[in-house]
Amino acid sequence: MKNVEFHNGNTMPQIGLGVFRVEDGEGCKDAVAHAIVNGYRSIDTAMIYKNEESVGEGIKEGMKHADIERSDLFITSKLWLDDFGRGNVEDAYNTSLEKLDLDYLDLYLIHWPGTDEELMIETWHEMEHLYNNDKVKNIGVNNFNISHLERLSQKTDVKPVINQVEFHPYLVQSELKLYLESRKIIMESWSPLMNAQILDDETIKEIAQEVNKTPAQVVIRWNIENGLVTIPKSVTPERIEENIDVFDFSLSDAQVNRINALNKDQRIGSDPAKFNGKK
Ligand SMILES: NC(=O)c1ccc[n+]([C@@H]2O[C@H](COP(=O)([O-])OP(=O)(O)OC[C@H]3O[C@@H](n4cnc5c(N)ncnc54)[C@H](OP(=O)(O)O)[C@@H]3O)[C@@H](O)[C@H]2O)c1
């Protein structure tokens, strides 16, 4: 497993398991445990996924079977928009910890910027407080555009380590990617497989044949070649194993460029400039 390094010197595994739309319960617990036993060291959940309890159980189960310590894992959760504002963030963080049955998170993220800039800044100050008081190892954001990040850098002190955004071959976000690189903020892809839609793309299938890997492995490897962190979701044991089995091959520059060229600026999720949590 490769790690990326944040601007604060901490590191994060380049591949993790995403658990969005995985119902709280045995299936979620089993997926998380299966991932850890099969080499995953990073899990991405959120308060709003309503599965932190079974993610926590899966973490315990996985640690036991893989014979590893909590410090070997990198656990992420996210702050929802309802918990924005002074006095709310630490409570929300503690509730997530309680559900996960953990003492700390490796990464706590603002889930969306929302449409109230002042509230977003106030909320980031609360995130900074958690970080400066050593309650959380790293803080970051999701779904921030360049303008959100600019406002943050003008008004706050601690730079986010990461920005988790929708990213797949039909949405390559080149301008944002260059901006993040210039500011040493890691880019992380959500819905890297475009919710499985990208697996039917002819170019992806063609490249999969060329390298003798599956379409999912090609897309995940393309994330790695691009220096991103990625968190493909699966509850299927074979796919969980398949999605991390991407370190025994590489894509040529030409293949990477063929995938980059598939961009259509096509989103499957909400527009970060407009989303306020209500849909
Ligand atoms: N920050 C945000 O706002 C935000 C938004 C969306 C998602 N996320 C994060 O990003 C993670 C991933 O995104 P996502 O869940 O939307 O979608 P995704 O990872 O792009 O795709 C998941 C879908 O692909 C299928 N799949 C996975 N591996 C496969 C393989 N090897 N072959 C064929 N099909 C495969 C899964 O099916 P099975 O599960 O049935 O195997 C599932 O239907 C989420 O779980 C969440 O952690 C964050």
mmCIF file of C-alpha atoms and ligand atoms in Angstrom:
data_model
loop_
_atom_site.group_PDB
_atom_site.id
_atom_site.type_symbol
_atom_site.label_atom_id
_atom_site.label_comp_id
_atom_site.label_asym_id
_atom_site.label_seq_id
_atom_site.Cartn_x
_atom_site.Cartn_y
_atom_site.Cartn_z
ATOM 1 C CA MET A 1 0.000 0.000 0.000
ATOM 2 C CA LYS A 2 1.297 3.444 -0.860
ATOM 3 C CA ASN A 3 0.783 6.462 1.409
ATOM 4 C CA VAL A 4 0.463 10.134 0.554
ATOM 5 C CA GLU A 5 2.059 12.757 2.778
ATOM 6 C CA PHE A 6 0.097 15.764 4.014
ATOM 7 C CA HIS A 7 1.557 19.265 4.363
ATOM 8 C CA ASN A 8 1.718 18.693 8.158
ATOM 9 C CA GLY A 9 3.950 15.609 7.705
ATOM 10 C CA ASN A 10 1.249 13.019 8.545
ATOM 11 C CA THR A 11 0.443 10.296 6.032
ATOM 12 C CA MET A 12 -2.660 8.529 4.711
ATOM 13 C CA PRO A 13 -3.066 5.293 2.708
ATOM 14 C CA GLN A 14 -3.800 6.004 -0.931
ATOM 15 C CA ILE A 15 -6.703 3.513 -1.037
ATOM 16 C CA GLY A 16 -9.477 3.190 1.526
ATOM 17 C CA LEU A 17 -12.906 1.595 1.740
ATOM 18 C CA GLY A 18 -15.904 3.913 1.241
ATOM 19 C CA VAL A 19 -19.155 2.968 2.985
ATOM 20 C CA PHE A 20 -21.745 5.421 1.644
ATOM 21 C CA ARG A 21 -25.205 3.817 1.230
ATOM 22 C CA VAL A 22 -24.119 0.794 3.281
ATOM 23 C CA GLU A 23 -26.831 0.136 5.834
ATOM 24 C CA ASP A 24 -25.868 -0.057 9.496
ATOM 25 C CA GLY A 25 -25.717 -3.753 10.432
ATOM 26 C CA GLU A 26 -23.913 -7.041 9.822
ATOM 27 C CA GLY A 27 -23.269 -6.351 6.112
ATOM 28 C CA CYS A 28 -21.457 -3.116 6.910
ATOM 29 C CA LYS A 29 -19.487 -4.687 9.749
ATOM 30 C CA ASP A 30 -18.477 -7.622 7.520
ATOM 31 C CA ALA A 31 -17.383 -5.359 4.634
ATOM 32 C CA VAL A 32 -15.167 -3.261 6.915
ATOM 33 C CA ALA A 33 -13.669 -6.317 8.616
ATOM 34 C CA HIS A 34 -13.103 -8.041 5.253
ATOM 35 C CA ALA A 35 -11.350 -4.947 3.923
ATOM 36 C CA ILE A 36 -9.003 -4.722 6.919
ATOM 37 C CA VAL A 37 -8.170 -8.429 6.789
ATOM 38 C CA ASN A 38 -7.354 -7.983 3.097
ATOM 39 C CA GLY A 39 -4.926 -5.113 3.555
ATOM 40 C CA TYR A 40 -7.067 -1.960 3.739
ATOM 41 C CA ARG A 41 -5.872 0.413 6.435
ATOM 42 C CA SER A 42 -8.249 3.310 5.736
ATOM 43 C CA ILE A 43 -12.041 3.515 6.121
ATOM 44 C CA ASP A 44 -14.173 6.483 5.029
ATOM 45 C CA THR A 45 -17.511 7.019 6.757
ATOM 46 C CA ALA A 46 -19.648 10.012 7.788
ATOM 47 C CA MET A 47 -22.266 10.843 10.405
ATOM 48 C CA ILE A 48 -24.860 11.170 7.657
ATOM 49 C CA TYR A 49 -24.212 7.594 6.397
ATOM 50 C CA LYS A 50 -25.747 6.432 9.685
ATOM 51 C CA ASN A 51 -23.461 3.429 9.876
ATOM 52 C CA GLU A 52 -20.704 4.566 12.248
ATOM 53 C CA GLU A 53 -21.682 1.924 14.814
ATOM 54 C CA SER A 54 -21.239 -1.042 12.500
ATOM 55 C CA VAL A 55 -18.142 0.551 10.956
ATOM 56 C CA GLY A 56 -16.722 0.620 14.493
ATOM 57 C CA GLU A 57 -17.635 -3.027 15.030
ATOM 58 C CA GLY A 58 -16.040 -3.946 11.692
ATOM 59 C CA ILE A 59 -12.886 -2.091 12.695
ATOM 60 C CA LYS A 60 -12.630 -4.124 15.913
ATOM 61 C CA GLU A 61 -13.290 -7.391 14.118
ATOM 62 C CA GLY A 62 -10.788 -6.563 11.367
ATOM 63 C CA MET A 63 -8.095 -5.515 13.837
ATOM 64 C CA LYS A 64 -8.491 -8.779 15.721
ATOM 65 C CA HIS A 65 -8.222 -10.978 12.622
ATOM 66 C CA ALA A 66 -5.448 -8.947 10.987
ATOM 67 C CA ASP A 67 -3.606 -8.729 14.335
ATOM 68 C CA ILE A 68 -3.039 -4.990 14.071
ATOM 69 C CA GLU A 69 -3.338 -1.994 16.393
ATOM 70 C CA ARG A 70 -5.610 1.037 16.196
ATOM 71 C CA SER A 71 -2.538 3.092 15.252
ATOM 72 C CA ASP A 72 -2.149 0.975 12.085
ATOM 73 C CA LEU A 73 -5.517 2.274 10.834
ATOM 74 C CA PHE A 74 -6.642 5.579 9.362
ATOM 75 C CA ILE A 75 -10.289 6.357 10.139
ATOM 76 C CA THR A 76 -12.227 9.247 8.591
ATOM 77 C CA SER A 77 -15.632 10.666 9.444
ATOM 78 C CA LYS A 78 -17.429 13.853 8.442
ATOM 79 C CA LEU A 79 -19.325 16.760 9.963
ATOM 80 C CA TRP A 80 -22.788 17.317 8.463
ATOM 81 C CA LEU A 81 -24.228 20.767 7.725
ATOM 82 C CA ASP A 82 -26.761 20.546 10.602
ATOM 83 C CA ASP A 83 -23.818 20.521 13.015
ATOM 84 C CA PHE A 84 -22.161 23.669 11.649
ATOM 85 C CA GLY A 85 -21.501 26.632 13.908
ATOM 86 C CA ARG A 86 -19.994 27.590 17.233
ATOM 87 C CA GLY A 87 -20.582 25.104 20.039
ATOM 88 C CA ASN A 88 -21.761 22.269 17.763
ATOM 89 C CA VAL A 89 -18.659 20.835 16.146
ATOM 90 C CA GLU A 90 -17.004 19.268 19.166
ATOM 91 C CA ASP A 91 -20.313 17.657 20.203
ATOM 92 C CA ALA A 92 -20.766 16.204 16.713
ATOM 93 C CA TYR A 93 -17.174 14.949 16.745
ATOM 94 C CA ASN A 94 -17.654 13.303 20.138
ATOM 95 C CA THR A 95 -20.895 11.670 18.977
ATOM 96 C CA SER A 96 -19.087 10.183 15.976
ATOM 97 C CA LEU A 97 -16.318 8.898 18.249
ATOM 98 C CA GLU A 98 -18.864 7.372 20.581
ATOM 99 C CA LYS A 99 -20.668 5.586 17.745
ATOM 100 C CA LEU A 100 -17.423 4.338 16.259
ATOM 101 C CA ASP A 101 -16.204 3.478 19.770
ATOM 102 C CA LEU A 102 -12.871 5.166 19.073
ATOM 103 C CA ASP A 103 -10.731 7.603 21.080
ATOM 104 C CA TYR A 104 -9.749 9.745 18.116
ATOM 105 C CA LEU A 105 -10.193 10.101 14.353
ATOM 106 C CA ASP A 106 -7.301 10.292 11.943
ATOM 107 C CA LEU A 107 -9.258 12.674 9.761
ATOM 108 C CA TYR A 108 -12.363 14.770 10.375
ATOM 109 C CA LEU A 109 -13.857 16.534 7.384
ATOM 110 C CA ILE A 110 -16.421 19.250 6.767
ATOM 111 C CA HIS A 111 -18.841 17.298 4.530
ATOM 112 C CA TRP A 112 -20.007 20.186 2.290
ATOM 113 C CA PRO A 113 -19.178 23.898 2.330
ATOM 114 C CA GLY A 114 -22.877 24.887 2.390
ATOM 115 C CA THR A 115 -24.110 28.204 1.034
ATOM 116 C CA ASP A 116 -23.478 30.402 4.101
ATOM 117 C CA GLU A 117 -19.849 31.462 3.864
ATOM 118 C CA GLU A 118 -19.643 33.039 7.289
ATOM 119 C CA LEU A 119 -21.009 29.900 8.917
ATOM 120 C CA MET A 120 -18.506 27.794 6.973
ATOM 121 C CA ILE A 121 -15.618 29.942 8.258
ATOM 122 C CA GLU A 122 -16.959 29.826 11.829
ATOM 123 C CA THR A 123 -17.225 26.041 11.522
ATOM 124 C CA TRP A 124 -13.659 25.736 10.275
ATOM 125 C CA HIS A 125 -12.486 27.713 13.328
ATOM 126 C CA GLU A 126 -14.168 25.018 15.458
ATOM 127 C CA MET A 127 -12.386 22.328 13.428
ATOM 128 C CA GLU A 128 -9.099 24.164 14.039
ATOM 129 C CA HIS A 129 -9.876 24.096 17.758
ATOM 130 C CA LEU A 130 -10.247 20.288 17.681
ATOM 131 C CA TYR A 131 -6.968 19.986 15.786
ATOM 132 C CA ASN A 132 -5.013 22.453 17.934
ATOM 133 C CA ASN A 133 -6.178 20.612 21.056
ATOM 134 C CA ASP A 134 -4.961 17.249 19.698
ATOM 135 C CA LYS A 135 -8.453 15.746 19.635
ATOM 136 C CA VAL A 136 -8.080 14.793 15.972
ATOM 137 C CA LYS A 137 -4.971 13.974 13.948
ATOM 138 C CA ASN A 138 -5.916 15.857 10.773
ATOM 139 C CA ILE A 139 -8.687 18.132 9.516
ATOM 140 C CA GLY A 140 -9.899 18.638 5.986
ATOM 141 C CA VAL A 141 -12.832 19.399 3.731
ATOM 142 C CA ASN A 142 -15.074 17.823 1.112
ATOM 143 C CA ASN A 143 -16.604 19.357 -1.956
ATOM 144 C CA PHE A 144 -14.769 22.686 -1.728
ATOM 145 C CA ASN A 145 -14.321 24.713 -4.897
ATOM 146 C CA ILE A 146 -11.326 26.990 -5.417
ATOM 147 C CA SER A 147 -13.388 29.946 -4.185
ATOM 148 C CA HIS A 148 -14.284 28.155 -0.930
ATOM 149 C CA LEU A 149 -10.621 27.287 -0.361
ATOM 150 C CA GLU A 150 -9.523 30.840 -1.113
ATOM 151 C CA ARG A 151 -11.941 32.237 1.457
ATOM 152 C CA LEU A 152 -10.735 29.698 3.992
ATOM 153 C CA SER A 153 -7.089 30.624 3.445
ATOM 154 C CA GLN A 154 -7.871 34.335 3.812
ATOM 155 C CA LYS A 155 -9.838 33.959 7.039
ATOM 156 C CA THR A 156 -8.363 30.998 8.945
ATOM 157 C CA ASP A 157 -4.971 29.679 10.077
ATOM 158 C CA VAL A 158 -4.897 25.904 9.635
ATOM 159 C CA LYS A 159 -4.869 24.730 6.026
ATOM 160 C CA PRO A 160 -6.976 21.612 5.293
ATOM 161 C CA VAL A 161 -4.799 18.563 4.570
ATOM 162 C CA ILE A 162 -7.232 17.166 2.026
ATOM 163 C CA ASN A 163 -10.202 18.029 -0.186
ATOM 164 C CA GLN A 164 -12.443 15.050 -0.960
ATOM 165 C CA VAL A 165 -14.372 15.721 -4.179
ATOM 166 C CA GLU A 166 -16.245 13.901 -6.915
ATOM 167 C CA PHE A 167 -13.590 12.686 -9.333
ATOM 168 C CA HIS A 168 -13.730 10.002 -12.019
ATOM 169 C CA PRO A 169 -12.806 9.816 -15.699
ATOM 170 C CA TYR A 170 -15.890 11.854 -16.704
ATOM 171 C CA LEU A 171 -15.097 14.589 -14.133
ATOM 172 C CA VAL A 172 -11.361 15.203 -13.866
ATOM 173 C CA GLN A 173 -11.528 18.702 -12.304
ATOM 174 C CA SER A 174 -8.162 19.789 -13.831
ATOM 175 C CA GLU A 175 -8.273 23.373 -12.570
ATOM 176 C CA LEU A 176 -9.076 22.319 -8.995
ATOM 177 C CA LYS A 177 -6.395 19.607 -9.176
ATOM 178 C CA LEU A 178 -3.706 22.127 -10.184
ATOM 179 C CA TYR A 179 -4.839 24.540 -7.482
ATOM 180 C CA LEU A 180 -4.679 21.829 -4.798
ATOM 181 C CA GLU A 181 -1.229 20.731 -5.985
ATOM 182 C CA SER A 182 0.020 24.321 -5.794
ATOM 183 C CA ARG A 183 -1.237 24.613 -2.195
ATOM 184 C CA LYS A 184 -0.036 21.135 -1.139
ATOM 185 C CA ILE A 185 -3.561 19.993 -0.291
ATOM 186 C CA ILE A 186 -4.146 16.336 -1.206
ATOM 187 C CA MET A 187 -7.030 15.620 -3.574
ATOM 188 C CA GLU A 188 -9.232 12.634 -2.688
ATOM 189 C CA SER A 189 -11.782 11.125 -5.055
ATOM 190 C CA TRP A 190 -15.290 10.169 -4.064
ATOM 191 C CA SER A 191 -17.374 7.961 -6.350
ATOM 192 C CA PRO A 192 -14.113 7.028 -8.130
ATOM 193 C CA LEU A 193 -15.994 4.329 -10.081
ATOM 194 C CA MET A 194 -18.808 6.781 -10.865
ATOM 195 C CA ASN A 195 -21.016 4.393 -8.935
ATOM 196 C CA ALA A 196 -19.966 1.578 -11.323
ATOM 197 C CA GLN A 197 -21.125 3.519 -14.425
ATOM 198 C CA ILE A 198 -17.557 4.132 -15.630
ATOM 199 C CA LEU A 199 -16.878 0.393 -15.781
ATOM 200 C CA ASP A 200 -18.851 0.182 -19.048
ATOM 201 C CA ASP A 201 -16.785 2.832 -20.810
ATOM 202 C CA GLU A 202 -15.184 1.395 -23.993
ATOM 203 C CA THR A 203 -11.777 3.068 -23.462
ATOM 204 C CA ILE A 204 -11.608 1.824 -19.869
ATOM 205 C CA LYS A 205 -12.520 -1.701 -21.033
ATOM 206 C CA GLU A 206 -9.913 -1.508 -23.812
ATOM 207 C CA ILE A 207 -7.152 -0.435 -21.397
ATOM 208 C CA ALA A 208 -8.230 -3.163 -18.951
ATOM 209 C CA GLN A 209 -7.599 -5.717 -21.710
ATOM 210 C CA GLU A 210 -4.227 -4.161 -22.542
ATOM 211 C CA VAL A 211 -2.989 -4.443 -18.936
ATOM 212 C CA ASN A 212 -4.854 -7.649 -18.136
ATOM 213 C CA LYS A 213 -6.731 -6.102 -15.198
ATOM 214 C CA THR A 214 -10.407 -5.286 -14.565
ATOM 215 C CA PRO A 215 -11.980 -1.920 -15.493
ATOM 216 C CA ALA A 216 -12.309 -1.065 -11.778
ATOM 217 C CA GLN A 217 -8.602 -1.762 -11.231
ATOM 218 C CA VAL A 218 -7.688 0.453 -14.187
ATOM 219 C CA VAL A 219 -9.727 3.374 -12.840
ATOM 220 C CA ILE A 220 -8.342 2.949 -9.314
ATOM 221 C CA ARG A 221 -4.789 2.715 -10.663
ATOM 222 C CA TRP A 222 -5.412 5.893 -12.697
ATOM 223 C CA ASN A 223 -6.247 7.635 -9.382
ATOM 224 C CA ILE A 224 -2.957 6.369 -7.941
ATOM 225 C CA GLU A 225 -0.977 7.552 -10.996
ATOM 226 C CA ASN A 226 -2.632 10.956 -10.546
ATOM 227 C CA GLY A 227 -1.439 11.140 -6.911
ATOM 228 C CA LEU A 228 -4.946 11.071 -5.426
ATOM 229 C CA VAL A 229 -6.313 9.260 -2.403
ATOM 230 C CA THR A 230 -9.292 7.142 -3.427
ATOM 231 C CA ILE A 231 -12.055 5.317 -1.533
ATOM 232 C CA PRO A 232 -13.961 2.886 -3.793
ATOM 233 C CA LYS A 233 -17.035 1.449 -2.096
ATOM 234 C CA SER A 234 -17.985 -2.213 -2.216
ATOM 235 C CA VAL A 235 -19.772 -4.653 0.041
ATOM 236 C CA THR A 236 -18.845 -7.599 -2.199
ATOM 237 C CA PRO A 237 -15.873 -9.519 -0.744
ATOM 238 C CA GLU A 238 -14.241 -10.299 -4.131
ATOM 239 C CA ARG A 239 -14.578 -6.683 -5.271
ATOM 240 C CA ILE A 240 -13.145 -5.367 -1.996
ATOM 241 C CA GLU A 241 -10.093 -7.558 -2.693
ATOM 242 C CA GLU A 242 -9.996 -6.623 -6.392
ATOM 243 C CA ASN A 243 -10.069 -2.890 -5.708
ATOM 244 C CA ILE A 244 -6.901 -2.889 -3.623
ATOM 245 C CA ASP A 245 -5.015 -5.271 -5.908
ATOM 246 C CA VAL A 246 -3.573 -2.476 -8.034
ATOM 247 C CA PHE A 247 0.041 -2.296 -6.950
ATOM 248 C CA ASP A 248 1.488 -4.929 -9.288
ATOM 249 C CA PHE A 249 1.007 -2.966 -12.511
ATOM 250 C CA SER A 250 1.104 0.585 -13.796
ATOM 251 C CA LEU A 251 -0.442 2.556 -16.627
ATOM 252 C CA SER A 252 1.719 4.173 -19.296
ATOM 253 C CA ASP A 253 1.612 7.961 -19.719
ATOM 254 C CA ALA A 254 -0.321 7.362 -22.938
ATOM 255 C CA GLN A 255 -2.923 5.247 -21.127
ATOM 256 C CA VAL A 256 -3.262 7.841 -18.349
ATOM 257 C CA ASN A 257 -3.759 10.540 -20.965
ATOM 258 C CA ARG A 258 -6.391 8.475 -22.816
ATOM 259 C CA ILE A 259 -8.346 8.258 -19.542
ATOM 260 C CA ASN A 260 -7.839 11.964 -18.767
ATOM 261 C CA ALA A 261 -9.278 12.716 -22.218
ATOM 262 C CA LEU A 262 -12.597 11.023 -21.354
ATOM 263 C CA ASN A 263 -13.573 14.061 -19.265
ATOM 264 C CA LYS A 264 -17.093 15.409 -19.896
ATOM 265 C CA ASP A 265 -17.376 17.586 -16.758
ATOM 266 C CA GLN A 266 -20.207 15.222 -15.840
ATOM 267 C CA ARG A 267 -21.298 15.089 -12.195
ATOM 268 C CA ILE A 268 -23.348 12.336 -10.587
ATOM 269 C CA GLY A 269 -23.520 14.194 -7.266
ATOM 270 C CA SER A 270 -24.643 17.662 -6.181
ATOM 271 C CA ASP A 271 -22.994 20.906 -7.267
ATOM 272 C CA PRO A 272 -20.845 22.113 -4.326
ATOM 273 C CA ALA A 273 -21.626 25.755 -5.128
ATOM 274 C CA LYS A 274 -25.348 25.196 -4.565
ATOM 275 C CA PHE A 275 -25.784 22.290 -2.134
ATOM 276 C CA ASN A 276 -27.142 23.269 1.284
ATOM 277 C CA GLY A 277 -28.010 19.817 2.619
ATOM 278 C CA LYS A 278 -31.631 19.917 1.588
ATOM 279 C CA LYS A 279 -31.322 18.475 -2.000
HETATM 280 N N1 LIG B 1 -17.761 13.448 0.403
HETATM 281 C C1 LIG B 1 -18.847 13.224 -0.270
HETATM 282 O O1 LIG B 1 -19.683 14.113 -0.455
HETATM 283 C C2 LIG B 1 -19.070 11.862 -0.830
HETATM 284 C C3 LIG B 1 -20.100 11.632 -1.755
HETATM 285 C C4 LIG B 1 -20.251 10.345 -2.270
HETATM 286 C C5 LIG B 1 -19.375 9.333 -1.874
HETATM 287 N N2 LIG B 1 -18.388 9.586 -0.951
HETATM 288 C C6 LIG B 1 -17.429 8.541 -0.497
HETATM 289 O O2 LIG B 1 -16.873 7.891 -1.644
HETATM 290 C C7 LIG B 1 -17.095 6.481 -1.542
HETATM 291 C C8 LIG B 1 -17.194 5.847 -2.907
HETATM 292 O O3 LIG B 1 -18.205 6.444 -3.685
HETATM 293 P P1 LIG B 1 -19.578 5.699 -4.041
HETATM 294 O O4 LIG B 1 -19.940 4.773 -2.963
HETATM 295 O O5 LIG B 1 -20.547 6.770 -4.369
HETATM 296 O O6 LIG B 1 -19.308 4.953 -5.403
HETATM 297 P P2 LIG B 1 -18.125 4.151 -6.155
HETATM 298 O O7 LIG B 1 -17.075 3.710 -5.224
HETATM 299 O O8 LIG B 1 -17.747 4.985 -7.320
HETATM 300 O O9 LIG B 1 -18.926 2.893 -6.721
HETATM 301 C C9 LIG B 1 -19.533 1.966 -5.876
HETATM 302 C C10 LIG B 1 -20.356 1.005 -6.727
HETATM 303 O O10 LIG B 1 -19.498 0.257 -7.586
HETATM 304 C C11 LIG B 1 -19.647 -1.148 -7.317
HETATM 305 N N3 LIG B 1 -18.304 -1.727 -7.393
HETATM 306 C C12 LIG B 1 -17.283 -1.536 -6.515
HETATM 307 N N4 LIG B 1 -16.188 -2.201 -6.904
HETATM 308 C C13 LIG B 1 -16.512 -2.844 -8.047
HETATM 309 C C14 LIG B 1 -15.796 -3.699 -8.910
HETATM 310 N N5 LIG B 1 -14.529 -4.039 -8.671
HETATM 311 N N6 LIG B 1 -16.447 -4.195 -10.008
HETATM 312 C C15 LIG B 1 -17.732 -3.856 -10.248
HETATM 313 N N7 LIG B 1 -18.467 -3.044 -9.475
HETATM 314 C C16 LIG B 1 -17.854 -2.536 -8.369
HETATM 315 C C17 LIG B 1 -20.268 -1.247 -5.940
HETATM 316 O O11 LIG B 1 -21.079 -2.410 -5.831
HETATM 317 P P3 LIG B 1 -21.119 -3.397 -4.551
HETATM 318 O O12 LIG B 1 -20.985 -2.575 -3.300
HETATM 319 O O13 LIG B 1 -22.468 -4.020 -4.679
HETATM 320 O O14 LIG B 1 -20.006 -4.380 -4.713
HETATM 321 C C18 LIG B 1 -21.124 0.011 -5.900
HETATM 322 O O15 LIG B 1 -22.357 -0.199 -6.555
HETATM 323 C C19 LIG B 1 -18.392 6.417 -0.716
HETATM 324 O O16 LIG B 1 -18.659 5.134 -0.205
HETATM 325 C C20 LIG B 1 -18.113 7.461 0.340
HETATM 326 O O17 LIG B 1 -17.237 6.937 1.330
HETATM 327 C C21 LIG B 1 -18.227 10.836 -0.438
#
